Short mmCIF file of C-alpha atoms in Angstrom, two decimals:
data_model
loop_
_atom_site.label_atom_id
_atom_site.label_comp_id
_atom_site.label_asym_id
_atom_site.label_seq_id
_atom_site.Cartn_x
_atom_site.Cartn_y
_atom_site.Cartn_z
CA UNK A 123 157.84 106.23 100.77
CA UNK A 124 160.80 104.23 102.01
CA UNK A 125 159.74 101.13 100.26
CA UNK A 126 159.47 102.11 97.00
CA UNK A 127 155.75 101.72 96.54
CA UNK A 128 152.98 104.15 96.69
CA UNK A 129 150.07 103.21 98.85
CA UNK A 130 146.20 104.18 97.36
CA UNK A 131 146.29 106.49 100.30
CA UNK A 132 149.38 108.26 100.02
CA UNK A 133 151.78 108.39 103.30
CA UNK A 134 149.22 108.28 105.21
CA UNK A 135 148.42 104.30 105.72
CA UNK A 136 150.80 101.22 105.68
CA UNK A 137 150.22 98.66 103.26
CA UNK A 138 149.39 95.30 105.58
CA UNK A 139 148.60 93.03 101.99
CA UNK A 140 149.57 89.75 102.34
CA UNK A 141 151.28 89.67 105.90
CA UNK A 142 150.56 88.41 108.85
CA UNK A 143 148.35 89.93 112.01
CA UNK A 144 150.62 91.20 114.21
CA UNK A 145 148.22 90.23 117.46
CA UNK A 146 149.22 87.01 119.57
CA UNK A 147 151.96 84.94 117.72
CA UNK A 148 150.79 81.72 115.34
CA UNK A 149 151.34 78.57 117.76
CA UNK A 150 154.24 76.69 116.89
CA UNK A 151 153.32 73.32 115.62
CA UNK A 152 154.41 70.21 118.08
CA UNK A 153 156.33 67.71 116.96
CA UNK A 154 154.61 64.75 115.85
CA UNK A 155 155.08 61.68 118.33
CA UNK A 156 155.31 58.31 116.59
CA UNK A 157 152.37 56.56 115.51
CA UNK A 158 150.78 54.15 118.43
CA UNK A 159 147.10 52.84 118.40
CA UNK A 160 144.12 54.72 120.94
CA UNK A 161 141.42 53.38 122.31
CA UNK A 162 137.80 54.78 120.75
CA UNK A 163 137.65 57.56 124.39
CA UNK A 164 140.94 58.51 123.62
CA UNK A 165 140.26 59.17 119.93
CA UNK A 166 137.20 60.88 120.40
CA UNK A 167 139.16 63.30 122.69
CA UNK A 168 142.00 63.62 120.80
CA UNK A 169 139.96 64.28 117.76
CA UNK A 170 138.22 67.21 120.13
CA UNK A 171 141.61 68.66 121.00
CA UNK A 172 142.40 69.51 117.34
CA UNK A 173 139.03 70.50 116.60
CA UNK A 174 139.47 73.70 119.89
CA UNK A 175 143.08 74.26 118.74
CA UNK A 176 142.07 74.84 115.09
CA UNK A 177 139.25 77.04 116.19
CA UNK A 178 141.67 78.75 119.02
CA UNK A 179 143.95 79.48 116.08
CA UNK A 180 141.39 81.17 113.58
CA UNK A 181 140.14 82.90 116.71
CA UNK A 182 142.72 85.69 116.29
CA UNK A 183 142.73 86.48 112.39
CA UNK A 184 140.14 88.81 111.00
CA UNK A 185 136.82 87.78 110.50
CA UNK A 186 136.03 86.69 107.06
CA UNK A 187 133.85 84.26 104.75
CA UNK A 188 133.41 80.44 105.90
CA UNK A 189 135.56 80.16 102.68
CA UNK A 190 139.28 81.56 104.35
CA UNK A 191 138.66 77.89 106.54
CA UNK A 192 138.12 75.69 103.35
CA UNK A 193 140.29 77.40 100.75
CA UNK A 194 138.52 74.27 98.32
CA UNK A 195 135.08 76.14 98.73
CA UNK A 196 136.42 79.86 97.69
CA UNK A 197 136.57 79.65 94.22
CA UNK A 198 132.67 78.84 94.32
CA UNK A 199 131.86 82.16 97.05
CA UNK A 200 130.43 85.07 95.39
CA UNK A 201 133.36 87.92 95.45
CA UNK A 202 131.11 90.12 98.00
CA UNK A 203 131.38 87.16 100.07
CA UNK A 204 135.83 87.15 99.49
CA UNK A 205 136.41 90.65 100.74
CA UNK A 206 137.86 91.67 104.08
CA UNK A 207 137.14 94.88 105.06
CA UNK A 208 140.41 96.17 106.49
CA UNK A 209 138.68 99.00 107.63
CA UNK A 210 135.87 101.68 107.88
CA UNK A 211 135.55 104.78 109.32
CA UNK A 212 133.21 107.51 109.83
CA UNK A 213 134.67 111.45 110.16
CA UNK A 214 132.69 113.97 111.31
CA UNK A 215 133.16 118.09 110.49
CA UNK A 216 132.58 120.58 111.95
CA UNK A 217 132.53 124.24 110.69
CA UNK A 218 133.79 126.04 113.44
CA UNK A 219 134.56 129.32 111.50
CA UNK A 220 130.49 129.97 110.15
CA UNK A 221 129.52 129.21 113.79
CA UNK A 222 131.55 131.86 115.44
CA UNK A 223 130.52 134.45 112.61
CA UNK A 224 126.95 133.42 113.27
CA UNK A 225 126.52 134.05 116.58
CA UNK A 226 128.74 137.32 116.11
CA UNK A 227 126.32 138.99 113.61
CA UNK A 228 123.18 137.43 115.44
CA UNK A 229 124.13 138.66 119.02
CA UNK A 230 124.27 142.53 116.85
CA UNK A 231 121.33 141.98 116.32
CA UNK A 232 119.42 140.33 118.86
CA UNK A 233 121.06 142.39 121.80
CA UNK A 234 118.08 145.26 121.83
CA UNK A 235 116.03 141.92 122.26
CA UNK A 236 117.67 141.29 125.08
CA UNK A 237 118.05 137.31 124.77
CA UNK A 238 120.90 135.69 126.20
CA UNK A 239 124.05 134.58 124.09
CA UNK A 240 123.39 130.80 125.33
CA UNK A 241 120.44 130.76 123.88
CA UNK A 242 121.06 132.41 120.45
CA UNK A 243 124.06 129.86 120.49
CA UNK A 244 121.70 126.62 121.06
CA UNK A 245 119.98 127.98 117.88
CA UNK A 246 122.54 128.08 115.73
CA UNK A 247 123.97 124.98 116.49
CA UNK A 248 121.04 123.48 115.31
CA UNK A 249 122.11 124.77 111.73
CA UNK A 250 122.70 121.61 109.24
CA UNK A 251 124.74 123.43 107.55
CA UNK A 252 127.45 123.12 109.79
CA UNK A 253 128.06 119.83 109.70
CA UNK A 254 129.28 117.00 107.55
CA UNK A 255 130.09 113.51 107.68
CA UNK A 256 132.66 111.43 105.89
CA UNK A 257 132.41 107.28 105.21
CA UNK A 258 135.37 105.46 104.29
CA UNK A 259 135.87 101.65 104.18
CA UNK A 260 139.02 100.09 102.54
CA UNK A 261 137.93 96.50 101.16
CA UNK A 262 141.17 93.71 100.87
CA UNK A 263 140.35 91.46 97.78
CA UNK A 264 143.53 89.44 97.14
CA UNK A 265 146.68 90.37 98.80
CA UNK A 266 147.34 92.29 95.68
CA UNK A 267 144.12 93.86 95.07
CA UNK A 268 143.02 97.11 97.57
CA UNK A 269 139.27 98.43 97.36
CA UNK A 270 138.84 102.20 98.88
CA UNK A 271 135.44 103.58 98.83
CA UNK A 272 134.22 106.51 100.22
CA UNK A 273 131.71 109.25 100.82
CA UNK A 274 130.87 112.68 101.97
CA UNK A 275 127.76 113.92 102.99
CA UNK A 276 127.34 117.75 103.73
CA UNK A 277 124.05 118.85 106.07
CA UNK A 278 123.52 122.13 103.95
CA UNK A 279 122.30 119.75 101.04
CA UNK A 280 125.31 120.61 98.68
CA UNK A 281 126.17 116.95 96.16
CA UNK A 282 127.21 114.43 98.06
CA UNK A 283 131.07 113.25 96.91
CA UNK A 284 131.93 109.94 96.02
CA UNK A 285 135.24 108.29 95.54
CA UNK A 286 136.08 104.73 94.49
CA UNK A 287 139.93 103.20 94.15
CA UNK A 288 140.97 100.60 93.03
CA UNK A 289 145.22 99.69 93.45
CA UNK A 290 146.31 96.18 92.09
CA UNK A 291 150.54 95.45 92.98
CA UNK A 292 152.39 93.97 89.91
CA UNK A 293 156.02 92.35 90.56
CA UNK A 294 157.45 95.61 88.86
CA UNK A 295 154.74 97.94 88.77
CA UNK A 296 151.75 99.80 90.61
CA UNK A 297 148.26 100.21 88.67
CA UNK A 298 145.51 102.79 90.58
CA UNK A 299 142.56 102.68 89.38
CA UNK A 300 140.53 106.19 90.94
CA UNK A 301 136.55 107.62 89.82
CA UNK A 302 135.48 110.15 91.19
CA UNK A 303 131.91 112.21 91.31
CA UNK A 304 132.15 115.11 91.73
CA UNK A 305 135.30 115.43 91.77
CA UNK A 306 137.43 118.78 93.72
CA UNK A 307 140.50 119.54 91.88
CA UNK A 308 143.26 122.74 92.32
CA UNK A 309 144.92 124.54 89.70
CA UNK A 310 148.76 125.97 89.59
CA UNK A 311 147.20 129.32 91.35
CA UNK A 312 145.89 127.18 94.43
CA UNK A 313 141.75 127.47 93.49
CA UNK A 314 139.27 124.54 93.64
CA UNK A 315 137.14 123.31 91.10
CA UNK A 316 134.16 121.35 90.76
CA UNK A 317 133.90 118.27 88.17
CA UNK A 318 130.78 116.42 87.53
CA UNK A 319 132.44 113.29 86.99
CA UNK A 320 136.27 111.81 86.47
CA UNK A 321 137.62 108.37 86.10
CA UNK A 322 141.53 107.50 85.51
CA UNK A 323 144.43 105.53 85.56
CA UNK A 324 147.74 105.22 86.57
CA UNK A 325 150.18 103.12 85.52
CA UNK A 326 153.45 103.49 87.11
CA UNK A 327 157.08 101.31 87.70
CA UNK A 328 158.09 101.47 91.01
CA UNK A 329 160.56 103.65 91.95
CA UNK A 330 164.31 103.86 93.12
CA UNK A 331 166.97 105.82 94.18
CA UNK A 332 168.94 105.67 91.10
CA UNK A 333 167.84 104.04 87.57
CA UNK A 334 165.30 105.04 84.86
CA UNK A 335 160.87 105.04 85.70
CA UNK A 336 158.41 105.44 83.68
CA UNK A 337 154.87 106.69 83.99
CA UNK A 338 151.54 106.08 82.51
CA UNK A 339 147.94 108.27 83.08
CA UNK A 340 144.68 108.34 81.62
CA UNK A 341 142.07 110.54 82.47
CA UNK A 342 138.76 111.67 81.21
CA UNK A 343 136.28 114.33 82.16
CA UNK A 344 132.67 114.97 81.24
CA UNK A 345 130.26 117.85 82.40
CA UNK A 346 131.13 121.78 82.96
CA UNK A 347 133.64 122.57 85.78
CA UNK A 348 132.83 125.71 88.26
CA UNK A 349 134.60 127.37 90.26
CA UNK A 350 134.29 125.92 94.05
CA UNK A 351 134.93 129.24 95.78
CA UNK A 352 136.34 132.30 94.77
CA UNK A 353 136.48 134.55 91.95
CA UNK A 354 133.98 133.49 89.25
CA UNK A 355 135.45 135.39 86.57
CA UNK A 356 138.50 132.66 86.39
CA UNK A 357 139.55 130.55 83.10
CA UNK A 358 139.06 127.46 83.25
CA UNK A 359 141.96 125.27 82.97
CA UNK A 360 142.23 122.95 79.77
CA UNK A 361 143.29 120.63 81.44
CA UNK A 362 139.23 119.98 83.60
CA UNK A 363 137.57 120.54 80.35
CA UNK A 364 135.57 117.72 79.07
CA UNK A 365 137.00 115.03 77.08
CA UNK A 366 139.98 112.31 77.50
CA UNK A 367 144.07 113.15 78.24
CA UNK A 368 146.82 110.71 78.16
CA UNK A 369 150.23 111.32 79.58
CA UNK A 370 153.31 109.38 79.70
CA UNK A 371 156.99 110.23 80.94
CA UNK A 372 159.83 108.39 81.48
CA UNK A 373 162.82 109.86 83.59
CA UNK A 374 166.18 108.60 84.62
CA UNK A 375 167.47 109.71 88.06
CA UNK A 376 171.00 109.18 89.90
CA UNK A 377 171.56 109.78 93.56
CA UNK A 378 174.81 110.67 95.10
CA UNK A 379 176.47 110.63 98.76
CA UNK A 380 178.67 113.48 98.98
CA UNK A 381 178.74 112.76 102.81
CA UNK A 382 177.33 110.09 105.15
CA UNK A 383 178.58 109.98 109.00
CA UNK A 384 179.91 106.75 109.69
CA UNK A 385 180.04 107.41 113.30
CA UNK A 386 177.93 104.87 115.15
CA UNK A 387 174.35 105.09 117.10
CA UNK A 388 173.83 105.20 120.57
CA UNK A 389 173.69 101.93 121.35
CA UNK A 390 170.60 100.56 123.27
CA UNK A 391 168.46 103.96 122.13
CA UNK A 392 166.13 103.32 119.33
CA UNK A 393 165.97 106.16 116.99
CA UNK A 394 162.73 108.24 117.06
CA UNK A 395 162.18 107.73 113.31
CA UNK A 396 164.73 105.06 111.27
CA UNK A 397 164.48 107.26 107.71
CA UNK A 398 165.80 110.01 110.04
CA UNK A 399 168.41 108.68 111.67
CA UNK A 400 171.73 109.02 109.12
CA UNK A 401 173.59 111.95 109.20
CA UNK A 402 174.39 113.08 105.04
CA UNK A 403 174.63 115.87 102.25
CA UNK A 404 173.42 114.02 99.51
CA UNK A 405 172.15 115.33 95.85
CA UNK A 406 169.80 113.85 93.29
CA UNK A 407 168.55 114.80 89.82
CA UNK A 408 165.83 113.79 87.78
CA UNK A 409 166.04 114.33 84.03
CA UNK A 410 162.98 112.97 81.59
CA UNK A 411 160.43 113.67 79.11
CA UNK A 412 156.97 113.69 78.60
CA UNK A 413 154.25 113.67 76.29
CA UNK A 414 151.20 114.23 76.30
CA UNK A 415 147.49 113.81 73.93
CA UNK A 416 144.10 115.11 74.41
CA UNK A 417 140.83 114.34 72.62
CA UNK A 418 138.02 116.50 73.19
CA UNK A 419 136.93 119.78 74.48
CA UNK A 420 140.08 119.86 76.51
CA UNK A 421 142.16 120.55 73.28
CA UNK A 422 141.27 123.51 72.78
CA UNK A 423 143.70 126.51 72.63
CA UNK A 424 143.32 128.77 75.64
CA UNK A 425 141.61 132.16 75.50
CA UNK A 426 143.49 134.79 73.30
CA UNK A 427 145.02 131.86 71.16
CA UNK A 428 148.87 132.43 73.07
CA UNK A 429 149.12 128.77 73.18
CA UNK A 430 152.37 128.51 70.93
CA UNK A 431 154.15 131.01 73.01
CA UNK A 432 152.99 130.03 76.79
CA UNK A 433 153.83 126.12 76.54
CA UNK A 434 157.51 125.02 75.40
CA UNK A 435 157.78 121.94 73.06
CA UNK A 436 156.51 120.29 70.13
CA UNK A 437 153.19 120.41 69.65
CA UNK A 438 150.78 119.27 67.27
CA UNK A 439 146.96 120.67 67.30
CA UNK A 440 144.21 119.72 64.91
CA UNK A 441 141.14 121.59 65.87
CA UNK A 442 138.14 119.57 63.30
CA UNK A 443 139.18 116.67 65.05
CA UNK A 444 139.58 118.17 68.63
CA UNK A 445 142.90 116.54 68.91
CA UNK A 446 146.19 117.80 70.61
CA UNK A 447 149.87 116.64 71.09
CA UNK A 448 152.73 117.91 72.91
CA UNK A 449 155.71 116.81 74.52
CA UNK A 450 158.58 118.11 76.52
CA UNK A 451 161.84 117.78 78.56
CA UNK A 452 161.57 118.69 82.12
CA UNK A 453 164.24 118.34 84.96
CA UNK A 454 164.51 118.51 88.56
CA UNK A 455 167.83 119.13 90.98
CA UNK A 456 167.49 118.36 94.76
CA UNK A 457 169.85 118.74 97.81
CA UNK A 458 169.47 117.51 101.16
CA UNK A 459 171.84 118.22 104.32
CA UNK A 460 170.86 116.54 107.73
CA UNK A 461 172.48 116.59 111.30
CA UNK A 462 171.71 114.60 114.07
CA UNK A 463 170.56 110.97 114.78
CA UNK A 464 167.37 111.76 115.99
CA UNK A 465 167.85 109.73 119.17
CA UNK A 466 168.78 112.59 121.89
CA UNK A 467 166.05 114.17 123.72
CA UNK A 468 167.21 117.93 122.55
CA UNK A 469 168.54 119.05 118.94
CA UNK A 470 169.57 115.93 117.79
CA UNK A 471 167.89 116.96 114.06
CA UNK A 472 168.81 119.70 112.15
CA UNK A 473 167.13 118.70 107.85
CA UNK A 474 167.55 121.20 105.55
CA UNK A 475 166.13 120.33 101.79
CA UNK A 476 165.82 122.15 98.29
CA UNK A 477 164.41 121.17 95.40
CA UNK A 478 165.00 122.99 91.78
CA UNK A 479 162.47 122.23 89.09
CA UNK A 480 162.68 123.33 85.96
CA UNK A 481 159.53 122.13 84.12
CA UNK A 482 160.03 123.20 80.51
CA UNK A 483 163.57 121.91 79.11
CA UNK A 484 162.27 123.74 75.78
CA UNK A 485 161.93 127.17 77.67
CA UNK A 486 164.56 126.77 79.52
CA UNK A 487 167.22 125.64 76.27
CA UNK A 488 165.64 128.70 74.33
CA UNK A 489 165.79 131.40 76.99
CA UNK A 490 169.52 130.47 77.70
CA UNK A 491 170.56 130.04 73.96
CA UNK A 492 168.97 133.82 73.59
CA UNK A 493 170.84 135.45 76.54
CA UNK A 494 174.11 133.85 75.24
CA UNK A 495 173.32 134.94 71.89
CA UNK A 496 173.07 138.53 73.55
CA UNK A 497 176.10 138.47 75.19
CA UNK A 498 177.75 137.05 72.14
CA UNK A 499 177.27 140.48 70.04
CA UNK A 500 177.98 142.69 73.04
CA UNK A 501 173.67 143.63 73.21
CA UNK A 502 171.82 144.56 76.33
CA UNK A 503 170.47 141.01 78.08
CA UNK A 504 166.76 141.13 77.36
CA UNK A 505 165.58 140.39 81.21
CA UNK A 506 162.24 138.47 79.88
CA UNK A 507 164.21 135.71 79.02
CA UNK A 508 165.24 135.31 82.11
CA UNK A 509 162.18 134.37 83.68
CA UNK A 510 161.77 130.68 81.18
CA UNK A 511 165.39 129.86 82.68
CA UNK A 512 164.39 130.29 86.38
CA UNK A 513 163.26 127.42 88.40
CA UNK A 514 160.43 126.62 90.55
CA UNK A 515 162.08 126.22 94.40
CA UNK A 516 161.04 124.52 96.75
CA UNK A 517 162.56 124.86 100.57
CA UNK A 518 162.22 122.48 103.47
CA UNK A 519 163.75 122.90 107.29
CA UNK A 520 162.98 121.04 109.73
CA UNK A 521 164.33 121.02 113.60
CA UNK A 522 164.18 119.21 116.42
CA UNK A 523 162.29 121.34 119.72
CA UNK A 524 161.89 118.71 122.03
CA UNK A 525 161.92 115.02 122.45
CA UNK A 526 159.36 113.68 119.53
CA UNK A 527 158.59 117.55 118.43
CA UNK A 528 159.73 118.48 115.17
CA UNK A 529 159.06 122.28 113.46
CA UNK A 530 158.77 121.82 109.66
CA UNK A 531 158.69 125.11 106.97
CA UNK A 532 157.88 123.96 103.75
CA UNK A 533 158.02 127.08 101.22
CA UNK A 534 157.67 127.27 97.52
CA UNK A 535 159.29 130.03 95.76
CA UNK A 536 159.03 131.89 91.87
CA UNK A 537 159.73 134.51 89.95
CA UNK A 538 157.79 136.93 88.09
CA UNK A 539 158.96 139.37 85.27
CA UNK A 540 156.97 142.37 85.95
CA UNK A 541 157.68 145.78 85.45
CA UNK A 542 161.31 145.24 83.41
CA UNK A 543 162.35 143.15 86.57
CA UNK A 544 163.30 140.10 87.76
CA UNK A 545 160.90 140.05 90.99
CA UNK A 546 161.25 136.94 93.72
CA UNK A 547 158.01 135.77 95.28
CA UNK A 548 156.57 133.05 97.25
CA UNK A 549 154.07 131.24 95.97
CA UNK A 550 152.86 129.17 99.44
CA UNK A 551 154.20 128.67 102.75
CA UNK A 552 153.42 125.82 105.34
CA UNK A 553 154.31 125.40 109.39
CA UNK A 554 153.94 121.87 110.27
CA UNK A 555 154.35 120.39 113.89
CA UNK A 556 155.49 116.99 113.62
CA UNK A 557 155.31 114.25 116.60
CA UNK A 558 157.13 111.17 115.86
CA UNK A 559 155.07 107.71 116.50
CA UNK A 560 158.33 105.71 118.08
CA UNK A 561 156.89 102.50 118.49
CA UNK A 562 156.20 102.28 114.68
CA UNK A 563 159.71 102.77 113.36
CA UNK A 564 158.86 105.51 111.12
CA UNK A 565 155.71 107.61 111.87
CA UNK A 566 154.81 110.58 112.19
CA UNK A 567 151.40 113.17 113.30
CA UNK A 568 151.52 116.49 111.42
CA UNK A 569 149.64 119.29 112.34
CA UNK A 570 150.27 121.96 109.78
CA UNK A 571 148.70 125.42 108.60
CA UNK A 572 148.94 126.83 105.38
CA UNK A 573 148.37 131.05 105.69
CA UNK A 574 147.53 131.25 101.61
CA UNK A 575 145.28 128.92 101.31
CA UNK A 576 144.03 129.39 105.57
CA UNK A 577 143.80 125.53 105.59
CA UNK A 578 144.24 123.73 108.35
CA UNK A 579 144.82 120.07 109.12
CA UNK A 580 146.05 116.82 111.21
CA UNK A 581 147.12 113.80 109.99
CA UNK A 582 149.16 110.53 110.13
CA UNK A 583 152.11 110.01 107.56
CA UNK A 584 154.20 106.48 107.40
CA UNK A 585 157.45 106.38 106.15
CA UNK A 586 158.10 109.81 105.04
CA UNK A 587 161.71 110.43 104.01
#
């Protein structure tokens, strides 16, 4: 996000703590005339006036306890009485996909019957299955202090999901506060679990282009994950197994201009988005360390016992007491490239962004200390080692059609040794339309599909970069 912080929500809502409603501007307070002596009418009606203009100014802030009025009065409210409710929403789903294959397989078999498509349509449409419903209400406490809670309710009787977050704003820092139960998680490969019930924590600095961060997360687990969909015969990851985790990194990054246009705007043309409006080639890198502990079930050594060789770092596992530790280095190396202010009606944006990660500085020191080793004393390379030195890659591009239209490719690529090779592959792939929200300096919708996963989805994102 362009300001530093990260919402509760993600990119996807603007954090409005603490400012001011942006309907009908505040009156501006007259200047007081000097003091003269009224008659009784004229005090009664003066004292009227200010009684309709204080009302006429509390007319257009949000609704809220008696106590917002008489600030003396709020310490003695209950807190259910304190909270706005910023607001609540209610989403509706609906599954398109199981109602086309039902009526496909039921008109097979209903057309000897010889009843009409309409109707065998009306009857599946009465299906609860099909639907769901979503309740969200986001609760302001202080200006500091954000309340999201939320539900979903599914028609075909499946557990209803709950979600409660709590974000508190420190001068320096950002603390998130998240339960959820159940809760629906991915792993690395892209599948979803289920887990019964998970609360955590997050404790982190707030960020900046250049300087050092740190990061704090505690998260704990109880009943047996399953599989959400899929194959059944999956491991579980460690990582959703009952018990508690703690993680903490710290990382120092430095940003650098290799080129930013200083050629000026077109003047009187507002920019469809303001973070995309500055022509650049710019790099970045990222270079930290983290370490991790786990207590519980979740310390246990995945199947086979090839731990040791499958994680890079220290490590230090004591199985009586179900404890774990690790730590490691990781590192990450980005470039971006962009052309265009953004303010023309065709091809006025050309992005282009990479990202390398490399998240094992262990794997990646050992794998490269080997292959120089090999070509040291004149030996074949041994190609496995190859694979702990390559990155993860990540590749953006995104291009200006039309006025506020944007095309986006997002694409994440690895490599796999298999078969005495080196072999490229992509891992996912996502086309995103993009329509920029002008009037809101730096908004955007997204419509984007994802072929892997055959997701699907629309949303609202607020200063993206």
């Amino acid at each position: 996000m362009g300001n530093g912080r990260r919402g509760v929500l993600g990119s996807g809502h603007v954090d409005s703590g603490g400012a001011r409603r942006s309907g009908s501007p505040s009156p501006r307070r007259p200047t007081p005339a000097p003091a003269r002596a009224l008659s009784r009418s004229q005090a009664h009606q003066a004292k009227a006036d200010r009684f309709h203009a204080h009302i006429h100014v509390h007319a257009s802030r949000p609704l809220l306890c008696c106590s917002r009025l008489c600030p003396a009065t709020r310490s003695h409210r209950p807190l259910w009485r304190q909270l706005l409710c910023r607001f609540a929403s209610v989403l509706g789903q609906f599954n398109l996909q199981k109602f086309v294959t039902s009526v496909r397989e039921g008109g097979v078999k209903k057309r000897s019957s010889g009843s009409s498509w309409l109707k065998n349509a009306g009857k599946y449409l009465c299906d609860k299955s099909l639907y769901a419903l979503g309740f969200c209400t986001e609760y302001l406490i202080t200006p500091d202090d954000v309340l999201l809670v939320s539900s979903d309710v599914y028609g075909d009787n499946k557990a209803t999901r709950n979600k409660a977050v709590f974000h508190h704003k420190f001068p320096q820092h950002d603390l998130t506060v998240e339960a959820v139960w159940p809760g629906l998680f991915v792993d690395k490969s892209g599948d979803y679990w289920d887990v019964p019930f998970s609360i955590g924590m997050d404790l982190a600095s707030i960020s900046s282009n250049s300087g050092s961060s740190y990061h704090l997360c505690i998260q704990h687990s109880s009943g047996a994950a399953k599989l959400f969909a899929g194959h059944q015969n999956l491991e579980m990851p460690q990582t959703l197994l009952p018990g508690l985790c703690m993680k903490t990194g710290y990382a120092i990054k430095k940003s650098v201009d290799i080129w930013r246009s200083k050629a000026g705007k077109l003047k009187s043309v507002q920019p469809l988005d303001i973070f995309l409006s500055d022509p650049h080639i710019s790099m970045s890198g990222i270079l930290g360390t983290v370490v991790s502990g786990s207590l519980g079930d979740n310390s246990a050594r995945s199947r086979g016992g090839n731990e040791p060789q499958t994680s890079g770092g220290f490590g230090l596992h004591l199985p009586g007491n179900k404890l774990k530790l690790s730590g490691d280095l990781f590192a990450s190396l980005s470039f971006s490239a962009q052309h265009g202010h953004f303010q023309r009606l065709f091809f006025d944006l050309t992005r282009v962004h990479g990202r390398l990660d490399f998240p094992s500085g262990s794997k990646f020191i050992s794998g490269a200390a080997h292959l120089a080793q090999d070509l040291h004393n004149s030996k074949p390379l041994d190609l496995a080692m190859l694979e702990p030195i390559c990155p993860d890659v990540t590749l953006s591009l995104q291009q200006q059609i039309v006025g506020e239209f944007i095309f986006r490719v997002d694409s994440k690529l690895g490599f796999n040794f298999t078969s005495g090779e080196l072999q490229p592959h992509v891992r996912d792939t996502i086309y995103a339309v993009e329509y920029a929200l002008k009037v809101l300096g730096s908004a955007k919708a997204v419509a984007w599909y994802s072929p892997k996963q055959k997701e699907a989805m629309v949303e609202l994102r607020f200063f993206e970069t």
